[in-house]
Structure formats: structure tokens, C-alpha cells
Amino acid sequence: MRLDVDGVTVDAGAVRLVEDIRLTVDSGTVVGLVGPNGSGKSTLLRCVYRALRPAGGVVRLDGQDVRAMDARTAARAVAALPQESSSEFDFTVAEVVGMGRLPHLDRTAAGDRAVCAAAMERTGVAHLAGRGFLALSGGERQRVLIARALAQQPRVLVLDEPTNHLDIAHQLDVLSLVRDSGLTVLTALHDLNLAAAHCDRLHVIAEGRVVASGPPHEVLRPDLLAEVFGVRAHPVRHPETGAVQLLFDLLPPAP
């Protein structure tokens, strides 16, 4: 499923949070959004998964306006992992993952259990199925929420900082899982090295606008990173994969 963001603009009162963002995520590719805190990445993602209505522009799935879809149809197409997810009720892990099955009308109990079990196995949380969600560590909760998104069996995944709270091994594991899922993926990532290693294309967002787009090795230029992030970057190549990786220093003080 192809995802198109066409001229999306978002206002909060008199403040413009996102302005005229245009990007495409081709079917089966992983596209990353990178940028400083407060640049508009999460705001844009919320428009994609219909949590926020833009002031202008449109989000399309295979050419259809996502806002014109009924809620169930949209939920079958798009699964989202927001940056902060909380619950006041202590559901078990199995119950939380099972919530991903709610958009499906053709559900059976046995079918739901099989789908959820597979999602929990893929994310390494099957052994937590009977535990209370609120008793889990931050990293465990994050993997459970990713399992819930996979149990939804979407065609598009929208992930806002999916590696939050995860140790390095689980960061790599989760992004490899996302990479190998075959789904269309739009994700915001803070870690530029993870973004470079796991994304087909990157869009750099600064002050609500896309300021650079392209393959990671073309986008993650030292001059751009100095301008957008205020750091000095030293690109190197990963010895096995050849992916661009970055070493960082603070910019020297101005004379």
C-alpha cells in the first residue's frame, strides 16, 4: 500500500506546527523522519493515523483520502505506535495485544489467538502473556505495543520513536523486524545511525518543514546536520553493511 502526504499543514491556534509537507512512502519501503525535538515529526504522524485533522493538505492510502475512510477501514489499513502510550487499567499482555484484532469483523477466537501468539513471538514477549501490562518495564511495554500493532495485520505501520526505552539489542531486533515485515512503514527516529541503517529514505524536518529528502547516504551530510542539529558529524561506513554511520561532536564555539 502506497502512502502519500500531500501538502499537509497543521496549526495550533496562531502557531503553525507543520507547513506544506509532501512525501511518499512506496509500498513495502521503510521511510524515516528525522529532526530536532519539536520539529513537527510527531504532529505529521498523527495526521497520517487520523489522530489529528490537518488544516490543509491530504493524506492518501493508495490514492484514497484517509479522512474519507470509516474508522474500521482505516484501522485495518494503518496501525500506529504513538510516542507515548499509557493505560490506566492493568490489562494482561495478551489482552493488550488482542486489542489489535478489534478492527477485524471476520474474527474467530481461534484465529485471533493464533495471530496474537505469532505477534508476541515475533516481538519476544510471548513469555509475558499473562503478566499485567503496568508491571512491565518501559522496554517490555514498547515491545508489547509493537506486538499489538502487528496483530492488527495492517498494510501500513506508523511508528513514533519505536525504539524508546529499548536496550541496543532490542532496538536492532525491533527495527530489523519492521524492516523484514514487508509493510509500508513511516517512522520517526531520533537515532540517526539507526535511521541510516534501517530506512530506505529519510526526510529531515526542521521547524515544521522538510528541508532534505533522499537515501540516507545523500541526506546525512555534515553541513546539513550542522545546520539542523547543531553538531559536527563525521560520516564513516559500516564495515559489513556499508551503511553510513556517524560520529558526533559539538560544534566549536563561534570566534
CSV table of C-alpha atoms in Angstrom, one decimal:
chain,number,residue,atom,x,y,z
A,1,MET,CA,0.0,0.0,0.0
A,2,ARG,CA,1.4,3.4,-1.0
A,3,LEU,CA,1.2,6.3,1.4
A,4,ASP,CA,1.2,9.9,0.1
A,5,VAL,CA,1.4,13.0,2.3
A,6,ASP,CA,0.4,15.9,0.0
A,7,GLY,CA,0.8,19.4,1.3
A,8,VAL,CA,-0.1,18.7,4.9
A,9,THR,CA,-0.2,21.8,7.1
A,10,VAL,CA,-1.1,21.9,10.8
A,11,ASP,CA,-1.9,24.9,13.0
A,12,ALA,CA,-2.3,25.2,16.8
A,13,GLY,CA,-4.1,28.5,17.2
A,14,ALA,CA,-1.9,31.1,15.7
A,15,VAL,CA,1.2,28.8,15.7
A,16,ARG,CA,2.0,26.8,12.5
A,17,LEU,CA,3.4,23.4,13.6
A,18,VAL,CA,3.8,21.8,10.2
A,19,GLU,CA,3.8,23.5,6.8
A,20,ASP,CA,3.1,22.1,3.3
A,21,ILE,CA,4.8,18.7,3.9
A,22,ARG,CA,4.9,16.5,0.9
A,23,LEU,CA,6.4,12.9,0.9
A,24,THR,CA,5.7,9.5,-0.5
A,25,VAL,CA,6.2,6.1,1.1
A,26,ASP,CA,6.2,3.4,-1.6
A,27,SER,CA,4.6,0.1,-0.9
A,28,GLY,CA,6.9,-2.1,1.2
A,29,THR,CA,9.5,0.5,1.9
A,30,VAL,CA,10.7,2.0,5.2
A,31,VAL,CA,10.9,5.8,5.3
A,32,GLY,CA,12.2,7.7,8.3
A,33,LEU,CA,11.5,11.2,9.6
A,34,VAL,CA,14.4,12.8,11.5
A,35,GLY,CA,14.8,16.2,13.0
A,36,PRO,CA,15.3,18.0,16.3
A,37,ASN,CA,12.8,17.9,19.1
A,38,GLY,CA,9.7,20.0,18.4
A,39,SER,CA,10.3,20.0,14.6
A,40,GLY,CA,6.9,18.5,13.8
A,41,LYS,CA,7.6,14.8,13.2
A,42,SER,CA,5.0,13.6,15.7
A,43,THR,CA,2.4,16.1,14.6
A,44,LEU,CA,2.8,14.8,11.0
A,45,LEU,CA,2.5,11.2,12.0
A,46,ARG,CA,-0.7,12.0,14.0
A,47,CYS,CA,-2.2,13.3,10.7
A,48,VAL,CA,-1.3,10.0,9.0
A,49,TYR,CA,-3.1,7.8,11.6
A,50,ARG,CA,-6.0,10.2,11.9
A,51,ALA,CA,-5.5,11.4,15.4
A,52,LEU,CA,-5.2,14.9,14.1
A,53,ARG,CA,-7.0,16.7,11.3
A,54,PRO,CA,-4.7,18.9,9.3
A,55,ALA,CA,-5.6,22.5,8.5
A,56,GLY,CA,-4.6,21.9,4.9
A,57,GLY,CA,-3.4,19.1,2.6
A,58,VAL,CA,-4.4,15.4,2.5
A,59,VAL,CA,-3.0,12.0,3.4
A,60,ARG,CA,-3.8,9.3,0.9
A,61,LEU,CA,-3.5,5.5,1.0
A,62,ASP,CA,-3.4,4.0,-2.5
A,63,GLY,CA,-4.9,7.3,-3.7
A,64,GLN,CA,-7.8,7.4,-1.2
A,65,ASP,CA,-8.1,10.2,1.3
A,66,VAL,CA,-7.6,8.6,4.8
A,67,ARG,CA,-10.1,11.1,6.3
A,68,ALA,CA,-12.8,9.8,3.9
A,69,MET,CA,-12.4,6.2,5.2
A,70,ASP,CA,-14.6,5.0,8.1
A,71,ALA,CA,-12.7,4.3,11.3
A,72,ARG,CA,-12.7,0.5,10.9
A,73,THR,CA,-11.4,0.5,7.4
A,74,ALA,CA,-8.7,3.0,8.3
A,75,ALA,CA,-7.7,0.8,11.3
A,76,ARG,CA,-7.4,-2.2,9.1
A,77,ALA,CA,-5.1,-0.4,6.8
A,78,VAL,CA,-2.9,1.6,9.3
A,79,ALA,CA,-1.5,0.6,12.7
A,80,ALA,CA,0.1,3.2,14.8
A,81,LEU,CA,2.6,3.2,17.7
A,82,PRO,CA,2.5,6.7,19.2
A,83,GLN,CA,5.5,8.1,21.1
A,84,GLU,CA,3.7,7.9,24.5
A,85,SER,CA,1.1,5.2,25.1
A,86,SER,CA,-0.5,4.7,28.5
A,87,SER,CA,-3.2,2.7,30.2
A,88,GLU,CA,-4.9,3.3,33.5
A,89,PHE,CA,-6.2,-0.3,33.5
A,90,ASP,CA,-3.9,-3.2,34.2
A,91,PHE,CA,-4.8,-5.5,31.3
A,92,THR,CA,-2.6,-8.5,30.7
A,93,VAL,CA,-0.1,-8.5,27.9
A,94,ALA,CA,-2.3,-11.0,26.0
A,95,GLU,CA,-5.3,-8.7,26.3
A,96,VAL,CA,-3.3,-5.6,25.2
A,97,VAL,CA,-2.1,-7.5,22.1
A,98,GLY,CA,-5.6,-8.8,21.5
A,99,MET,CA,-6.8,-5.2,21.1
A,100,GLY,CA,-5.1,-5.2,17.8
A,101,ARG,CA,-7.8,-7.5,16.5
A,102,LEU,CA,-10.7,-5.2,17.1
A,103,PRO,CA,-10.9,-3.7,13.6
A,104,HIS,CA,-11.5,-7.1,12.0
A,105,LEU,CA,-15.1,-8.1,11.5
A,106,ASP,CA,-14.3,-11.6,10.3
A,107,ARG,CA,-12.6,-12.6,13.6
A,108,THR,CA,-12.8,-16.0,15.3
A,109,ALA,CA,-11.5,-16.7,18.7
A,110,ALA,CA,-9.0,-19.3,17.5
A,111,GLY,CA,-7.9,-17.1,14.6
A,112,ASP,CA,-7.3,-14.2,17.0
A,113,ARG,CA,-5.3,-16.3,19.4
A,114,ALA,CA,-3.1,-17.5,16.6
A,115,VAL,CA,-2.4,-14.1,15.2
A,116,CYS,CA,-1.7,-12.6,18.6
A,117,ALA,CA,0.6,-15.5,19.5
A,118,ALA,CA,2.6,-15.1,16.3
A,119,ALA,CA,2.9,-11.3,17.0
A,120,MET,CA,4.1,-11.9,20.6
A,121,GLU,CA,6.6,-14.5,19.4
A,122,ARG,CA,8.0,-12.1,16.8
A,123,THR,CA,8.5,-9.3,19.3
A,124,GLY,CA,9.8,-11.6,22.1
A,125,VAL,CA,7.0,-11.1,24.6
A,126,ALA,CA,5.2,-14.4,24.4
A,127,HIS,CA,6.6,-15.3,27.9
A,128,LEU,CA,4.9,-12.2,29.3
A,129,ALA,CA,1.4,-13.1,28.0
A,130,GLY,CA,-0.1,-13.5,31.5
A,131,ARG,CA,1.7,-10.5,33.1
A,132,GLY,CA,0.0,-7.2,33.9
A,133,PHE,CA,0.9,-4.5,31.4
A,134,LEU,CA,1.5,-1.9,34.1
A,135,ALA,CA,4.0,-4.1,35.9
A,136,LEU,CA,6.3,-4.2,32.8
A,137,SER,CA,9.5,-2.2,32.2
A,138,GLY,CA,9.4,0.5,29.6
A,139,GLY,CA,11.2,-1.6,27.1
A,140,GLU,CA,8.8,-4.6,27.7
A,141,ARG,CA,5.8,-2.3,27.3
A,142,GLN,CA,7.2,-1.0,24.0
A,143,ARG,CA,7.6,-4.4,22.6
A,144,VAL,CA,4.1,-5.4,23.7
A,145,LEU,CA,2.7,-2.3,21.9
A,146,ILE,CA,4.6,-3.3,18.7
A,147,ALA,CA,3.1,-6.7,19.0
A,148,ARG,CA,-0.4,-5.2,19.2
A,149,ALA,CA,0.3,-3.2,16.0
A,150,LEU,CA,1.4,-6.3,14.2
A,151,ALA,CA,-1.6,-8.3,15.5
A,152,GLN,CA,-3.7,-5.6,13.8
A,153,GLN,CA,-2.4,-7.0,10.5
A,154,PRO,CA,-2.2,-3.6,8.8
A,155,ARG,CA,-0.7,-2.7,5.5
A,156,VAL,CA,0.9,0.4,6.8
A,157,LEU,CA,2.8,0.9,10.1
A,158,VAL,CA,3.3,4.4,11.6
A,159,LEU,CA,5.8,4.4,14.4
A,160,ASP,CA,6.8,7.3,16.5
A,161,GLU,CA,10.1,6.6,18.2
A,162,PRO,CA,9.6,2.8,18.2
A,163,THR,CA,13.0,2.2,19.9
A,164,ASN,CA,12.1,4.3,23.0
A,165,HIS,CA,13.1,2.5,26.2
A,166,LEU,CA,14.7,-0.4,24.4
A,167,ASP,CA,18.3,-1.5,25.0
A,168,ILE,CA,20.6,-1.7,22.0
A,169,ALA,CA,19.9,-5.4,21.2
A,170,HIS,CA,16.1,-4.9,21.2
A,171,GLN,CA,16.5,-1.7,19.2
A,172,LEU,CA,18.3,-3.6,16.5
A,173,ASP,CA,15.9,-6.5,16.8
A,174,VAL,CA,12.7,-4.4,16.5
A,175,LEU,CA,13.9,-2.4,13.6
A,176,SER,CA,15.1,-5.5,11.8
A,177,LEU,CA,11.6,-7.0,12.4
A,178,VAL,CA,10.0,-3.8,11.0
A,179,ARG,CA,12.4,-3.9,8.0
A,180,ASP,CA,11.6,-7.5,7.2
A,181,SER,CA,7.8,-7.2,7.7
A,182,GLY,CA,7.1,-6.2,4.1
A,183,LEU,CA,4.8,-3.5,5.3
A,184,THR,CA,4.8,0.1,4.2
A,185,VAL,CA,6.5,1.9,7.2
A,186,LEU,CA,6.7,5.6,8.1
A,187,THR,CA,8.7,6.1,11.3
A,188,ALA,CA,10.2,8.9,13.3
A,189,LEU,CA,13.6,8.2,14.8
A,190,HIS,CA,15.9,10.2,17.0
A,191,ASP,CA,19.0,8.0,16.5
A,192,LEU,CA,20.4,9.0,13.1
A,193,ASN,CA,22.6,5.9,12.9
A,194,LEU,CA,19.6,3.6,13.4
A,195,ALA,CA,17.7,5.6,10.7
A,196,ALA,CA,20.6,5.3,8.3
A,197,ALA,CA,20.9,1.6,8.8
A,198,HIS,CA,17.2,0.7,8.5
A,199,CYS,CA,15.5,3.2,6.3
A,200,ASP,CA,15.3,3.3,2.5
A,201,ARG,CA,14.7,7.1,2.5
A,202,LEU,CA,14.9,9.9,5.0
A,203,HIS,CA,13.1,13.2,5.3
A,204,VAL,CA,14.8,15.8,7.5
A,205,ILE,CA,12.2,18.0,9.2
A,206,ALA,CA,13.2,21.4,10.8
A,207,GLU,CA,10.7,24.0,12.1
A,208,GLY,CA,7.8,22.1,10.5
A,209,ARG,CA,9.2,21.9,7.0
A,210,VAL,CA,11.0,19.2,5.1
A,211,VAL,CA,14.5,20.5,4.4
A,212,ALA,CA,16.1,17.5,2.8
A,213,SER,CA,14.9,14.1,1.3
A,214,GLY,CA,16.7,11.1,-0.2
A,215,PRO,CA,18.6,8.0,0.6
A,216,PRO,CA,20.4,8.2,4.0
A,217,HIS,CA,23.9,8.5,2.5
A,218,GLU,CA,22.8,11.5,0.5
A,219,VAL,CA,20.8,13.2,3.3
A,220,LEU,CA,23.0,12.8,6.3
A,221,ARG,CA,25.6,15.3,5.2
A,222,PRO,CA,27.8,17.1,7.7
A,223,ASP,CA,26.8,20.6,6.5
A,224,LEU,CA,23.1,19.8,6.8
A,225,LEU,CA,23.5,18.1,10.2
A,226,ALA,CA,25.4,21.1,11.5
A,227,GLU,CA,22.7,23.5,10.3
A,228,VAL,CA,19.7,21.4,11.6
A,229,PHE,CA,21.1,19.7,14.7
A,230,GLY,CA,23.9,22.0,15.7
A,231,VAL,CA,26.5,19.2,15.7
A,232,ARG,CA,29.6,18.3,13.8
A,233,ALA,CA,29.2,14.9,12.1
A,234,HIS,CA,31.9,12.6,10.8
A,235,PRO,CA,30.5,10.0,8.4
A,236,VAL,CA,32.0,6.5,8.2
A,237,ARG,CA,30.9,3.3,6.5
A,238,HIS,CA,29.8,0.3,8.4
A,239,PRO,CA,32.5,-2.4,7.7
A,240,GLU,CA,29.9,-5.1,6.9
A,241,THR,CA,26.8,-3.4,5.6
A,242,GLY,CA,28.3,-0.3,4.0
A,243,ALA,CA,25.6,1.9,5.6
A,244,VAL,CA,26.6,5.4,6.6
A,245,GLN,CA,27.2,5.8,10.3
A,246,LEU,CA,28.0,9.0,12.1
A,247,LEU,CA,30.3,10.1,14.9
A,248,PHE,CA,29.3,13.4,16.6
A,249,ASP,CA,31.0,16.3,18.3
A,250,LEU,CA,29.6,19.6,19.4
A,251,LEU,CA,30.2,22.4,17.0
A,252,PRO,CA,33.2,24.5,18.1
A,253,PRO,CA,32.2,27.8,19.7
A,254,ALA,CA,32.0,30.8,17.3
A,255,PRO,CA,35.0,33.0,17.4
